[in-house]
CSV table of C-alpha atoms in Angstrom, one decimal:
chain,number,residue,atom,x,y,z
S,1040,MET,CA,-37.3,-3.9,-2.5
S,1041,LYS,CA,-37.3,-6.1,0.6
S,1042,ARG,CA,-36.5,-4.5,3.9
S,1043,SER,CA,-33.2,-6.3,4.3
S,1044,ALA,CA,-32.1,-5.4,0.8
S,1045,ALA,CA,-33.1,-1.8,1.4
S,1046,LEU,CA,-31.2,-1.6,4.7
S,1047,ALA,CA,-28.1,-3.1,3.1
S,1048,PHE,CA,-28.3,-0.5,0.3
S,1049,LEU,CA,-28.7,2.3,2.8
S,1050,ALA,CA,-25.7,1.0,4.8
S,1051,THR,CA,-23.6,1.0,1.6
S,1052,VAL,CA,-24.5,4.6,0.8
S,1053,VAL,CA,-23.7,5.7,4.4
S,1054,ALA,CA,-20.4,3.9,4.5
S,1055,LEU,CA,-19.3,5.0,1.1
S,1056,GLY,CA,-20.5,8.5,1.9
S,1057,ALA,CA,-18.3,8.7,5.0
S,1058,TRP,CA,-15.3,7.6,2.9
S,1059,ILE,CA,-15.9,9.5,-0.3
S,1060,THR,CA,-17.1,12.8,1.1
S,1061,LEU,CA,-15.4,13.9,4.3
S,1062,ARG,CA,-13.8,10.8,5.9
S,1063,PRO,CA,-14.5,12.0,9.4
S,1064,ASP,CA,-14.9,8.5,10.7
S,1065,PRO,CA,-11.7,6.5,11.2
S,1066,ASP,CA,-13.7,3.3,10.9
S,1067,ALA,CA,-15.3,4.1,7.6
S,1068,LEU,CA,-13.0,1.7,5.7
S,1069,TRP,CA,-13.5,-1.1,8.1
S,1070,ARG,CA,-17.3,-0.7,7.8
S,1071,ILE,CA,-17.1,-0.9,4.0
S,1072,VAL,CA,-15.0,-4.1,4.3
S,1073,SER,CA,-16.9,-5.8,7.1
S,1074,GLU,CA,-20.5,-4.6,6.5
S,1075,GLN,CA,-20.5,-4.6,2.7
S,1076,CYS,CA,-17.8,-6.3,0.8
S,1077,VAL,CA,-17.4,-9.4,2.9
S,1078,PRO,CA,-21.1,-10.1,3.4
S,1079,ALA,CA,-21.8,-9.5,-0.3
S,1080,ALA,CA,-19.0,-12.0,-1.3
S,1081,GLU,CA,-20.3,-14.6,1.3
S,1082,SER,CA,-23.8,-14.3,-0.1
S,1083,GLY,CA,-22.7,-14.6,-3.7
S,1084,ALA,CA,-24.0,-11.1,-4.6
S,1085,ALA,CA,-23.1,-9.9,-8.0
S,1086,ARG,CA,-22.2,-6.4,-6.9
S,1087,THR,CA,-19.9,-5.2,-4.1
S,1088,PRO,CA,-18.1,-1.9,-3.4
S,1089,CYS,CA,-14.8,-3.7,-3.5
S,1090,ALA,CA,-13.1,-4.6,-6.8
S,1091,LYS,CA,-12.0,-8.0,-5.3
S,1092,VAL,CA,-12.9,-10.0,-2.2
S,1093,ASP,CA,-10.6,-12.9,-1.5
S,1094,LEU,CA,-12.2,-14.8,1.4
S,1095,ALA,CA,-9.7,-17.6,1.3
S,1096,ASP,CA,-6.6,-15.3,1.7
S,1097,GLY,CA,-8.5,-12.8,3.8
S,1098,TYR,CA,-8.2,-9.5,1.9
S,1099,VAL,CA,-10.2,-7.1,-0.3
S,1100,VAL,CA,-9.1,-4.6,-3.0
S,1101,PHE,CA,-11.0,-1.3,-3.0
S,1102,LYS,CA,-10.8,1.8,-5.3
S,1103,ASP,CA,-9.7,4.8,-3.3
S,1104,ARG,CA,-11.4,8.1,-3.9
S,1105,ASN,CA,-8.0,9.8,-4.3
S,1106,GLY,CA,-6.3,9.5,-7.6
S,1107,ILE,CA,-7.2,8.1,-10.9
S,1108,GLY,CA,-5.7,4.7,-10.3
S,1109,GLN,CA,-5.1,4.3,-6.5
S,1110,TYR,CA,-6.4,1.1,-4.9
S,1111,LEU,CA,-6.3,0.0,-1.3
S,1112,LEU,CA,-5.6,-3.6,-0.2
S,1113,MET,CA,-7.2,-4.3,3.2
S,1114,PRO,CA,-7.6,-7.4,5.4
S,1115,THR,CA,-11.1,-8.9,5.9
S,1116,ARG,CA,-10.5,-9.2,9.6
S,1117,ARG,CA,-10.0,-6.2,11.8
S,1118,ILE,CA,-6.3,-5.1,12.0
S,1119,ASP,CA,-5.8,-1.5,13.0
S,1120,GLY,CA,-2.5,-0.7,11.2
S,1121,ILE,CA,1.2,-1.0,11.1
S,1122,GLU,CA,1.4,-1.2,14.9
S,1123,SER,CA,-0.8,-4.3,15.1
S,1124,PRO,CA,1.0,-7.3,16.7
S,1125,GLU,CA,-0.6,-9.9,14.4
S,1126,LEU,CA,1.3,-8.5,11.5
S,1127,VAL,CA,4.6,-9.6,12.9
S,1128,ALA,CA,3.5,-12.8,14.7
S,1129,PRO,CA,4.9,-16.1,13.5
S,1130,GLY,CA,3.1,-17.3,10.4
S,1131,ALA,CA,1.5,-13.9,9.8
S,1132,HIS,CA,-0.2,-13.4,6.4
S,1133,ASN,CA,1.9,-11.4,4.0
S,1134,TYR,CA,-0.5,-8.6,2.8
S,1135,TRP,CA,2.4,-6.9,0.9
S,1136,ARG,CA,2.6,-9.9,-1.5
S,1137,ASP,CA,-1.1,-9.7,-2.1
S,1138,ALA,CA,-0.9,-5.9,-2.7
S,1139,TRP,CA,1.9,-6.3,-5.2
S,1140,GLU,CA,0.0,-8.9,-7.1
S,1141,ALA,CA,-3.0,-6.5,-7.1
S,1142,ARG,CA,-1.1,-3.9,-9.0
S,1143,SER,CA,-3.0,-4.9,-12.2
S,1144,TYR,CA,-6.0,-3.0,-10.9
S,1145,LEU,CA,-3.9,0.2,-10.9
S,1146,GLU,CA,-2.7,-0.5,-14.4
S,1147,GLN,CA,-6.2,-1.2,-15.7
S,1148,ALA,CA,-7.4,2.0,-14.2
S,1149,ILE,CA,-4.8,4.2,-15.9
S,1150,GLY,CA,-4.7,2.1,-19.1
S,1151,THR,CA,-1.0,1.7,-19.0
S,1152,ARG,CA,1.4,-1.2,-18.1
S,1153,LEU,CA,3.9,0.2,-15.6
S,1154,ARG,CA,7.5,-0.8,-14.9
S,1155,ARG,CA,8.3,-2.2,-11.5
S,1156,GLU,CA,10.0,0.9,-10.3
S,1157,GLU,CA,7.0,3.0,-11.3
S,1158,ILE,CA,4.7,1.2,-8.8
S,1159,GLY,CA,4.7,2.0,-5.1
S,1160,LEU,CA,3.0,0.3,-2.1
S,1161,THR,CA,2.7,2.3,1.1
S,1162,VAL,CA,1.5,2.0,4.7
S,1163,ASN,CA,1.4,5.2,6.8
S,1164,SER,CA,2.2,5.5,10.5
S,1165,ALA,CA,-0.5,5.6,13.2
S,1166,SER,CA,-0.3,9.4,13.3
S,1167,GLY,CA,0.1,9.8,9.6
S,1168,ARG,CA,-3.2,8.0,8.6
S,1169,SER,CA,-6.9,8.9,8.7
S,1170,GLN,CA,-8.3,5.4,8.9
S,1171,ASN,CA,-7.8,2.8,11.6
S,1172,HIS,CA,-8.0,-0.3,9.5
S,1173,LEU,CA,-4.8,-1.6,7.8
S,1174,HIS,CA,-4.7,-0.4,4.2
S,1175,ILE,CA,-1.9,-0.7,1.7
S,1176,HIS,CA,-1.9,2.1,-0.9
S,1177,ILE,CA,-1.3,0.8,-4.4
S,1178,ASP,CA,-0.4,3.6,-6.8
S,1179,CYS,CA,2.1,5.2,-9.1
S,1180,MET,CA,5.4,6.5,-7.8
S,1181,ARG,CA,6.3,10.1,-8.1
S,1182,PRO,CA,8.7,10.3,-11.1
S,1183,GLU,CA,11.3,12.3,-9.3
S,1184,VAL,CA,11.4,9.7,-6.5
S,1185,THR,CA,11.8,6.9,-9.0
S,1186,ALA,CA,14.6,8.8,-10.7
S,1187,ALA,CA,16.4,9.4,-7.3
S,1188,LEU,CA,16.1,5.8,-6.3
S,1189,THR,CA,17.4,4.6,-9.7
S,1190,ALA,CA,20.4,6.8,-9.3
S,1191,LEU,CA,21.0,5.5,-5.7
S,1192,LYS,CA,20.2,1.8,-6.4
S,1193,ALA,CA,23.8,0.7,-6.6
S,1194,THR,CA,24.5,2.0,-3.1
S,1195,ILE,CA,21.5,0.2,-1.5
S,1196,GLY,CA,22.2,-3.3,-0.2
S,1197,GLU,CA,20.4,-5.8,2.1
S,1198,GLN,CA,21.1,-3.7,5.2
S,1199,TRP,CA,19.3,-0.5,6.1
S,1200,THR,CA,21.1,2.6,5.0
S,1201,ASP,CA,20.2,6.2,5.2
S,1202,LEU,CA,19.6,7.9,1.9
S,1203,PRO,CA,22.0,10.8,1.3
S,1204,MET,CA,19.2,13.1,0.3
S,1205,PRO,CA,15.6,13.8,1.5
S,1206,LEU,CA,12.7,12.6,-0.6
S,1207,PRO,CA,9.9,15.2,-0.8
S,1208,GLY,CA,11.1,17.0,2.3
S,1209,HIS,CA,11.7,14.0,4.6
S,1210,SER,CA,14.7,11.7,5.3
S,1211,TYR,CA,14.3,8.0,4.5
S,1212,ARG,CA,16.4,5.0,4.8
S,1213,ALA,CA,16.3,2.0,2.4
S,1214,ARG,CA,17.3,-1.6,1.9
S,1215,LEU,CA,17.2,-4.1,-0.9
S,1216,ILE,CA,14.9,-7.1,-1.0
S,1217,VAL,CA,16.2,-9.7,-3.5
S,1218,ASP,CA,13.1,-11.9,-3.1
S,1219,GLY,CA,11.4,-10.6,-6.3
S,1220,THR,CA,8.0,-12.2,-5.6
S,1221,LEU,CA,7.9,-11.6,-1.8
S,1222,ARG,CA,7.2,-15.3,-1.3
S,1223,GLN,CA,9.6,-15.6,1.6
S,1224,THR,CA,9.8,-11.9,2.7
S,1225,ASP,CA,7.4,-9.8,4.6
S,1226,PRO,CA,8.3,-6.1,4.8
S,1227,PHE,CA,6.5,-5.7,8.2
S,1228,GLN,CA,8.7,-8.5,9.6
S,1229,LEU,CA,11.9,-6.9,8.2
S,1230,LEU,CA,11.1,-3.6,9.8
S,1231,PHE,CA,10.0,-5.0,13.1
S,1232,ALA,CA,13.2,-7.1,13.5
S,1233,ASP,CA,15.3,-3.9,13.0
S,1234,ILE,CA,13.4,-1.4,15.1
S,1235,GLN,CA,13.4,-3.7,18.1
S,1236,SER,CA,17.1,-3.2,18.4
S,1237,ARG,CA,16.6,0.6,18.0
S,1238,GLY,CA,14.0,0.9,20.7
S,1239,GLU,CA,11.4,2.3,18.3
S,1240,ALA,CA,7.7,1.6,18.0
S,1241,MET,CA,6.0,0.2,15.0
S,1242,ALA,CA,3.2,2.8,15.4
S,1243,ASP,CA,5.7,5.5,14.5
S,1244,GLN,CA,6.9,3.8,11.3
S,1245,THR,CA,5.9,4.2,7.6
S,1246,LEU,CA,7.0,1.9,4.8
S,1247,LEU,CA,7.2,2.2,1.0
S,1248,LEU,CA,7.8,-0.8,-1.2
S,1249,THR,CA,8.7,-0.3,-4.9
S,1250,GLY,CA,10.1,-2.6,-7.5
S,1251,THR,CA,13.5,-2.6,-9.0
S,1252,THR,CA,15.7,-4.9,-11.2
S,1253,LEU,CA,19.1,-6.3,-10.3
S,1254,ASP,CA,22.1,-6.0,-12.6
S,1255,ASP,CA,21.6,-9.6,-13.7
S,1256,GLY,CA,18.0,-8.9,-14.7
S,1257,ARG,CA,16.3,-10.5,-11.7
S,1258,PRO,CA,13.3,-8.7,-10.2
S,1259,ALA,CA,13.7,-7.2,-6.7
S,1260,PHE,CA,12.4,-4.5,-4.4
S,1261,LEU,CA,13.5,-1.5,-2.6
S,1262,LEU,CA,12.0,-0.9,0.9
S,1263,LEU,CA,12.0,2.6,2.3
S,1264,ASN,CA,11.3,3.6,5.9
S,1265,ASP,CA,10.7,6.8,7.8
S,1266,SER,CA,9.6,7.4,11.4
S,1267,VAL,CA,7.7,10.0,13.3
S,1268,GLU,CA,9.5,13.1,14.6
S,1269,PRO,CA,8.6,16.7,15.1
S,1270,GLY,CA,7.2,18.1,11.8
S,1271,ASP,CA,7.1,14.6,10.2
S,1272,ASN,CA,4.0,12.4,10.6
S,1273,ALA,CA,5.7,9.6,8.7
S,1274,SER,CA,3.4,9.1,5.7
S,1275,ALA,CA,5.3,7.4,2.9
S,1276,GLU,CA,2.2,8.0,0.8
S,1277,GLU,CA,3.9,11.3,0.0
S,1278,LEU,CA,6.2,9.4,-2.3
S,1279,GLN,CA,3.3,8.3,-4.5
S,1280,ASP,CA,1.8,10.2,-7.4
S,1281,HIS,CA,-2.0,10.0,-7.2
S,1282,SER,CA,-2.3,11.8,-10.6
S,1283,CYS,CA,-0.1,9.0,-12.1
S,1284,SER,CA,1.6,11.5,-14.3
S,1285,VAL,CA,4.0,8.8,-15.6
S,1286,ARG,CA,1.2,7.6,-17.9
S,1287,ASN,CA,1.4,10.8,-19.9
S,1288,HIS,CA,4.9,9.9,-21.1
S,1289,TYR,CA,3.4,6.6,-22.5
S,1290,ASP,CA,0.4,8.4,-23.9
S,1291,ALA,CA,2.7,10.7,-25.8
S,1292,GLY,CA,4.5,7.8,-27.3
S,1293,GLN,CA,7.7,8.0,-25.2
S,1294,PRO,CA,9.7,4.7,-25.4
S,1295,ARG,CA,9.7,2.4,-22.4
S,1296,ALA,CA,13.1,1.6,-21.0
């Protein structure tokens, strides 16, 4: 093995080890993206730690160590997290759209096609995350959260509204997004426009995006938001089910609605 290849292999082991084992390094994900996945794609290498590297649109898809199906979507350039100004700048790239389109990796991992409302995308707050590189969690929704949102769907419109009940211990607010493909809508932009008037900081926010269907059959989304307060680090990841227990209903032959 040539020296350069050996060093690259060693760097891969070190970076993956930092992420897979203890995750003590808040830059471990960024090193995997910038030192392994992107260089491998640029060189045309057959193997890379990432499941997908899209150099044109500037993102990678990476299998997280937590959960049977969870994937992370991350930019190929350094963006710390939800608080980063470039996410809400004019013409900013919509990573949420990319993450939603990457849900097929989750479905392939669990061997089940999921309904829109069974899939959740989340970004945690600055204090509710372990890694300082933007990563959108792509995973199954907790079934009880899906059930609660289904029951409340008729009360959620295109303006932010506080949900009447806590979800896994924390209070959330929600709004409807009728743009069923996110072609014209970026959740970061929607949240930023609202919290500016509330005098809140993006660093203190967390978001969850999950699919839904309008009464006329059109695809849509529900966007949920929580913010940091005493006893709440604002991690919407808590609304996801990393065990993807919903797949068990399909495995048992339960009918799909």
